[in-house]
Coordinates of C-alpha atoms in Angstrom, one line a residue:
X1 CA -51.7 -55.5 17.0
X2 CA -49.6 -58.3 16.7
X3 CA -46.1 -58.6 18.6
X4 CA -44.5 -60.6 15.7
X5 CA -43.6 -60.2 11.9
X6 CA -41.6 -61.6 9.2
X7 CA -39.8 -58.5 8.8
X8 CA -39.5 -55.4 10.9
X9 CA -38.7 -52.1 9.1
X10 CA -37.4 -49.3 11.2
X11 CA -38.1 -46.1 9.8
X12 CA -41.2 -44.7 7.8
X13 CA -39.6 -42.6 5.2
X14 CA -39.4 -43.2 1.4
X15 CA -36.8 -45.9 1.5
X16 CA -38.7 -47.8 4.4
X17 CA -42.1 -47.6 2.9
X18 CA -40.7 -48.6 -0.7
X19 CA -39.0 -51.9 1.1
X20 CA -42.3 -52.5 2.9
X21 CA -44.6 -52.2 -0.3
X22 CA -42.3 -54.8 -2.2
X23 CA -42.0 -57.3 0.8
X24 CA -45.6 -57.1 1.4
X25 CA -46.5 -57.7 -2.2
X26 CA -44.5 -60.7 -1.9
X27 CA -46.5 -62.2 0.8
X28 CA -44.2 -61.2 4.0
X29 CA -45.8 -59.9 7.3
X30 CA -44.1 -56.3 7.5
X31 CA -44.5 -54.1 10.2
X32 CA -43.2 -50.4 10.0
X33 CA -42.0 -48.8 13.1
X34 CA -41.8 -45.0 12.8
X35 CA -40.6 -42.8 15.9
X36 CA -42.6 -39.7 14.8
X37 CA -45.0 -39.7 11.8
X38 CA -44.4 -41.4 8.4
X39 CA -42.3 -39.3 5.9
X40 CA -41.5 -36.4 8.3
X41 CA -37.7 -36.0 7.6
X42 CA -35.7 -36.3 4.5
X43 CA -39.0 -37.3 2.5
X44 CA -40.6 -34.0 3.7
X45 CA -37.6 -31.9 2.5
X46 CA -37.5 -33.2 -0.8
X47 CA -38.6 -31.6 -4.0
X48 CA -39.2 -35.0 -5.9
X49 CA -36.9 -34.5 -8.5
X50 CA -35.9 -37.7 -10.5
X51 CA -32.4 -36.0 -11.5
X52 CA -30.1 -39.3 -12.0
X53 CA -28.4 -37.2 -14.9
X54 CA -28.5 -34.0 -13.4
X55 CA -27.2 -34.7 -9.7
X56 CA -24.9 -37.7 -10.6
X57 CA -22.3 -36.8 -13.0
X58 CA -19.9 -39.6 -13.4
X59 CA -20.6 -43.3 -14.5
X60 CA -20.6 -45.8 -11.6
X61 CA -22.8 -47.8 -9.4
X62 CA -24.7 -44.9 -8.0
X63 CA -25.2 -43.7 -11.5
X64 CA -26.6 -47.1 -13.0
X65 CA -28.8 -47.4 -10.0
X66 CA -30.2 -44.1 -10.6
X67 CA -30.8 -44.6 -14.1
X68 CA -32.4 -48.1 -13.6
X69 CA -34.5 -46.6 -10.8
X70 CA -35.6 -43.7 -13.0
X71 CA -37.0 -46.0 -15.5
X72 CA -39.1 -47.8 -12.9
X73 CA -41.4 -44.7 -12.3
X74 CA -43.7 -44.7 -15.2
X75 CA -45.0 -48.5 -14.5
X76 CA -44.8 -47.8 -10.6
X77 CA -47.2 -44.7 -10.8
X78 CA -49.8 -46.7 -12.2
X79 CA -49.2 -49.9 -10.1
X80 CA -49.3 -47.7 -6.9
X81 CA -52.6 -46.0 -8.1
X82 CA -54.2 -49.3 -8.6
X83 CA -53.2 -50.7 -5.1
X84 CA -53.4 -47.3 -3.0
X85 CA -55.6 -45.0 -5.0
X86 CA -52.9 -42.6 -4.6
X87 CA -51.7 -40.3 -7.5
X88 CA -47.9 -39.8 -7.2
X89 CA -48.1 -37.0 -9.6
X90 CA -45.4 -38.3 -11.8
X91 CA -44.5 -35.6 -14.2
X92 CA -42.1 -36.1 -17.1
X93 CA -41.6 -32.7 -18.7
X94 CA -37.9 -32.6 -18.6
X95 CA -35.1 -30.7 -16.8
X96 CA -32.7 -27.8 -17.7
X97 CA -29.3 -28.1 -16.0
X98 CA -28.3 -24.3 -16.0
X99 CA -24.8 -23.0 -16.6
X100 CA -25.0 -19.5 -15.2
X101 CA -21.4 -18.7 -16.3
X102 CA -19.2 -19.5 -19.4
X103 CA -16.8 -21.2 -17.2
X104 CA -19.4 -23.3 -15.9
X105 CA -20.8 -23.8 -19.4
X106 CA -17.7 -25.5 -20.7
X107 CA -18.1 -28.3 -18.0
X108 CA -21.8 -28.7 -18.6
X109 CA -21.1 -29.4 -22.4
X110 CA -18.7 -32.1 -21.2
X111 CA -21.5 -33.6 -19.0
X112 CA -23.8 -33.4 -22.3
X113 CA -21.2 -35.5 -24.4
X114 CA -21.0 -37.9 -21.5
X115 CA -24.8 -38.0 -20.7
X116 CA -25.8 -38.7 -24.4
X117 CA -24.2 -42.2 -24.2
X118 CA -27.2 -43.1 -21.9
X119 CA -29.7 -40.9 -23.5
X120 CA -29.2 -39.5 -27.2
X121 CA -32.0 -37.0 -26.6
X122 CA -30.0 -34.9 -24.2
X123 CA -28.7 -31.6 -25.9
X124 CA -26.7 -28.4 -25.2
X125 CA -28.9 -25.2 -25.6
X126 CA -27.3 -22.1 -26.1
X127 CA -28.4 -18.8 -24.6
X128 CA -30.7 -18.0 -27.6
X129 CA -32.3 -21.5 -27.8
X130 CA -32.7 -21.7 -24.1
X131 CA -34.6 -18.4 -23.8
X132 CA -36.7 -19.6 -26.7
X133 CA -37.8 -22.6 -24.6
X134 CA -38.1 -20.9 -21.1
X135 CA -38.2 -17.0 -21.9
X136 CA -38.6 -16.1 -18.3
X137 CA -34.9 -17.2 -17.4
X138 CA -32.4 -14.5 -16.7
X139 CA -30.6 -13.4 -19.9
X140 CA -27.4 -13.6 -18.2
X141 CA -27.4 -17.4 -18.3
X142 CA -24.9 -18.9 -20.8
X143 CA -26.7 -21.9 -21.5
X144 CA -28.1 -25.4 -20.1
X145 CA -28.1 -29.1 -20.7
X146 CA -31.6 -30.3 -21.8
X147 CA -32.6 -33.5 -20.2
X148 CA -36.1 -33.9 -22.0
X149 CA -36.9 -37.4 -20.4
X150 CA -36.4 -36.3 -16.7
X151 CA -39.2 -35.8 -14.3
X152 CA -40.4 -35.3 -10.7
X153 CA -43.0 -36.9 -8.3
X154 CA -44.8 -35.6 -5.2
X155 CA -42.8 -37.1 -2.4
X156 CA -45.3 -36.9 0.2
X157 CA -48.0 -38.6 -2.0
X158 CA -45.2 -41.0 -3.2
X159 CA -44.5 -42.0 0.5
X160 CA -48.3 -42.0 1.1
X161 CA -48.8 -44.5 -2.0
X162 CA -45.9 -46.9 -0.7
X163 CA -47.6 -46.9 2.7
X164 CA -51.2 -47.5 1.8
X165 CA -50.2 -50.1 -1.0
X166 CA -48.2 -52.0 1.5
X167 CA -51.2 -52.1 3.9
X168 CA -53.3 -53.2 1.0
X169 CA -51.1 -56.5 1.0
X170 CA -51.1 -56.6 4.9
X171 CA -48.3 -54.7 6.2
X172 CA -49.0 -52.9 9.7
X173 CA -47.9 -49.2 10.2
X174 CA -47.2 -48.1 13.6
X175 CA -46.2 -44.3 14.0
X176 CA -44.8 -42.9 17.3
X177 CA -43.2 -45.8 18.0
X178 CA -39.6 -45.7 18.8
X179 CA -37.1 -48.6 18.5
X180 CA -34.8 -48.2 21.7
X181 CA -32.9 -51.5 21.2
X182 CA -32.3 -54.7 18.9
X183 CA -32.7 -57.9 20.3
X184 CA -30.3 -60.7 19.6
X185 CA -29.6 -64.4 20.3
X186 CA -26.7 -65.9 19.6
X187 CA -25.8 -63.4 16.7
X188 CA -29.2 -63.7 15.3
X189 CA -31.8 -60.9 15.3
X190 CA -34.7 -61.9 17.1
X191 CA -36.6 -58.5 17.1
X192 CA -36.8 -55.0 18.6
X193 CA -37.6 -53.4 21.8
X194 CA -39.8 -50.3 21.3
X195 CA -41.1 -47.5 23.5
X196 CA -44.5 -49.7 23.1
X197 CA -42.9 -52.9 23.9
X198 CA -41.2 -55.8 22.3
X199 CA -41.9 -57.3 18.9
X200 CA -40.2 -60.3 17.7
X201 CA -38.9 -60.9 14.1
X202 CA -35.8 -62.7 12.5
X203 CA -35.3 -59.9 9.8
X204 CA -35.2 -56.4 10.7
X205 CA -34.3 -53.6 8.3
X206 CA -32.8 -50.3 9.6
X207 CA -34.1 -47.7 7.2
X208 CA -33.7 -44.9 9.7
X209 CA -32.0 -42.3 7.5
X210 CA -29.7 -39.9 9.2
X211 CA -30.7 -41.9 12.6
X212 CA -29.3 -45.2 11.4
X213 CA -25.8 -44.9 12.9
X214 CA -27.3 -44.8 16.5
X215 CA -28.8 -48.1 16.2
X216 CA -26.0 -49.7 14.2
X217 CA -23.4 -48.6 16.6
X218 CA -25.3 -50.3 19.5
X219 CA -25.3 -53.4 17.0
X220 CA -21.5 -53.3 16.9
X221 CA -21.4 -51.6 13.5
X222 CA -20.3 -48.0 12.8
X223 CA -21.3 -46.4 9.6
X224 CA -20.4 -43.1 8.4
X225 CA -24.3 -41.7 8.0
X226 CA -24.7 -38.0 9.4
X227 CA -27.6 -35.5 9.0
X228 CA -27.8 -32.7 6.7
X229 CA -30.6 -30.1 7.0
X230 CA -32.1 -28.7 3.8
X231 CA -34.3 -25.9 3.9
X232 CA -37.0 -25.0 1.4
X233 CA -39.7 -22.6 0.3
X234 CA -42.5 -22.3 -2.3
X235 CA -44.2 -19.8 -4.2
X236 CA -47.1 -19.9 -6.6
X237 CA -47.0 -17.1 -9.6
X238 CA -50.1 -15.7 -11.0
X239 CA -49.1 -17.1 -14.5
X240 CA -46.9 -19.7 -15.2
X241 CA -43.0 -18.7 -15.4
X242 CA -41.4 -22.0 -16.1
X243 CA -42.8 -25.2 -17.6
X244 CA -40.0 -27.7 -16.5
X245 CA -37.6 -28.2 -13.6
X246 CA -34.5 -25.7 -13.5
X247 CA -31.7 -27.2 -11.8
X248 CA -28.4 -25.2 -11.2
X249 CA -25.0 -26.2 -10.3
X250 CA -25.1 -23.6 -7.4
X251 CA -27.3 -26.1 -5.8
X252 CA -30.5 -24.1 -6.2
X253 CA -33.5 -26.0 -8.1
X254 CA -37.1 -24.9 -8.9
X255 CA -39.6 -27.8 -9.4
X256 CA -43.2 -26.8 -10.9
X257 CA -45.9 -28.9 -9.5
X258 CA -49.1 -29.6 -11.1
X259 CA -51.1 -27.3 -9.1
X260 CA -48.8 -24.5 -10.1
X261 CA -46.5 -24.3 -6.7
X262 CA -42.9 -24.1 -7.5
X263 CA -40.6 -25.6 -5.0
X264 CA -37.4 -24.0 -4.5
X265 CA -34.6 -25.7 -2.6
X266 CA -32.3 -26.5 -1.1
X267 CA -29.8 -25.6 1.8
X268 CA -27.2 -28.0 3.1
X269 CA -26.2 -27.6 6.6
X270 CA -24.1 -30.7 7.7
X271 CA -24.0 -32.3 11.2
X272 CA -27.3 -31.1 12.7
X273 CA -30.7 -32.4 13.6
X274 CA -31.9 -29.0 14.2
X275 CA -35.1 -28.5 11.9
X276 CA -35.2 -24.8 12.2
X277 CA -36.0 -22.8 9.1
X278 CA -33.7 -19.5 9.3
X279 CA -34.0 -16.3 7.5
X280 CA -30.4 -16.6 6.3
X281 CA -31.1 -19.9 4.6
X282 CA -34.3 -19.0 3.0
X283 CA -32.9 -15.5 1.8
X284 CA -30.0 -17.4 0.1
X285 CA -32.4 -19.6 -1.7
X286 CA -34.7 -16.4 -2.7
X287 CA -31.5 -14.7 -3.9
X288 CA -30.2 -17.8 -6.3
X289 CA -33.8 -18.5 -7.5
X290 CA -34.8 -14.7 -8.5
X291 CA -31.2 -14.5 -10.2
X292 CA -32.5 -17.5 -12.5
X293 CA -35.8 -16.4 -12.8
X294 CA -36.4 -12.7 -12.0
X295 CA -40.4 -13.0 -12.2
X296 CA -40.2 -14.9 -9.3
X297 CA -39.7 -11.7 -7.2
X298 CA -43.7 -11.1 -8.0
X299 CA -44.8 -14.7 -7.1
X300 CA -47.1 -15.2 -4.2
X301 CA -45.5 -16.6 -1.2
X302 CA -46.6 -20.0 0.0
X303 CA -44.6 -21.9 2.6
X304 CA -41.4 -23.0 4.1
X305 CA -40.1 -26.1 5.4
X306 CA -36.9 -28.1 6.2
X307 CA -35.8 -31.8 6.8
X308 CA -32.7 -33.9 7.7
X309 CA -31.3 -35.9 4.9
X310 CA -28.8 -38.8 5.6
X311 CA -25.4 -38.3 3.9
X312 CA -22.5 -40.6 3.9
X313 CA -18.7 -40.2 3.8
X314 CA -18.4 -41.3 0.3
X315 CA -21.6 -40.1 -1.1
X316 CA -22.9 -43.7 -1.3
X317 CA -25.7 -45.3 0.4
X318 CA -25.5 -48.4 2.7
X319 CA -27.4 -51.3 1.4
X320 CA -26.9 -54.8 2.7
X321 CA -26.8 -57.2 5.6
X322 CA -24.9 -56.7 8.8
X323 CA -21.6 -58.9 8.6
X324 CA -22.2 -60.6 12.0
X325 CA -25.5 -60.1 13.1
X326 CA -27.5 -62.5 11.1
X327 CA -31.0 -61.0 9.9
X328 CA -30.2 -57.5 10.3
X329 CA -30.3 -55.4 7.2
X330 CA -29.5 -51.7 6.4
X331 CA -30.8 -49.4 3.7
X332 CA -29.6 -46.1 4.8
X333 CA -27.8 -43.0 3.4
X334 CA -29.6 -42.1 0.2
X335 CA -28.9 -38.1 0.9
X336 CA -30.5 -36.0 -2.0
X337 CA -31.3 -39.2 -4.1
X338 CA -34.0 -40.9 -1.9
X339 CA -37.0 -40.4 -3.8
X340 CA -34.9 -41.3 -7.1
X341 CA -33.8 -44.4 -5.8
X342 CA -36.7 -45.6 -3.7
X343 CA -38.0 -48.0 -6.4
X344 CA -34.7 -49.8 -7.1
X345 CA -34.0 -49.9 -3.2
X346 CA -37.1 -51.4 -2.2
X347 CA -36.7 -54.2 -5.1
X348 CA -33.0 -54.7 -4.1
X349 CA -34.0 -55.1 -0.3
X350 CA -36.9 -57.2 -0.8
X351 CA -34.8 -59.7 -3.1
X352 CA -32.1 -59.5 -0.5
X353 CA -34.3 -60.4 2.3
X354 CA -36.3 -63.4 0.5
X355 CA -33.2 -64.9 -1.1
X356 CA -34.2 -63.6 -4.8
X357 CA -32.1 -62.6 -7.7
X358 CA -29.8 -59.5 -6.5
X359 CA -27.3 -57.9 -8.6
X360 CA -24.2 -58.8 -6.5
X361 CA -21.8 -56.7 -8.4
X362 CA -24.3 -53.5 -7.9
X363 CA -24.8 -54.2 -4.2
X364 CA -21.0 -54.8 -3.5
X365 CA -20.4 -51.0 -4.0
X366 CA -22.8 -50.3 -1.3
X367 CA -21.9 -53.0 1.3
X368 CA -21.7 -52.1 5.1
X369 CA -18.2 -52.9 5.8
X370 CA -16.5 -50.3 3.4
X371 CA -15.4 -48.3 6.2
X372 CA -14.6 -51.4 8.3
X373 CA -15.3 -50.4 11.8
X374 CA -16.9 -53.4 13.1
X375 CA -17.3 -54.8 16.8
X376 CA -18.4 -58.4 17.0

């Protein structure tokens, strides 16, 4: 193993591996450093929804970024299969955003009108139309927004595909290697000190999710990234009970995977790195899920899991270069949209690091100084 690289990426989650793939494909020598195992935090907790038009309800930089990134998955799935041999299980069978009450229905109908500007195929389904499409849904539901062009992927396989495709182009992956400090000389990044020794590089990307704040604080930049635990579980019905993703405004989702397993999540417990899966959290999800699809009460139990997702004070990720430490870059704080935004984040960061063409208007919304607390 070498002790130098063109770019060091701190963090082996979905964002870090996507950046590594794009940079390696451009011919840069990349080392990914992960303090635990690859994709073991927010990526592990994700269900893989690409729900840009269900999760993000207002126009703006995050929404436009989400739409752009979502449109990249079809081509990306084929590209990653070619270079990594991994099928990311891209499924594009649509999503239903459920309105459980008449009051919620009036709000979802407004979202339909707004979203149709971007996708004319989006439509409102009343109760009768909804139950004709998904007969297993509870008859108490008032209706739903149908987003026929939405889809999902298998998060762990997407991260694996990014990693193996990056390795195909020469990237090196080092798990169980924690970065303990950054190395600077005259305001320029020169590398990192790790638990396994120093590695030199003049470009370092912090893509460490909820752990990014600690490293950046040491670098004189305080950003508002904090942990949010998400608990999930999965079941496997004997017979299919849903045909597409079900998303509730009460923050419960059901995602049908190719193997028949249904992922159900997710709780949101803020400001904790504790990954314990609790009876209280899983019980709340079971109640929400079975209220939506009563037949899930008879489904076979599969497994439970949790992960730590990185949220920010204003809900927008941080993407850009450190204002006073040349060569230090950040891509963190993607919260529930890390899977969705991974393709576009990888492209943006790769272009930024190599001097390529970047959408400066878009990036300006995610700059690192927006909560300006910098120590030079």
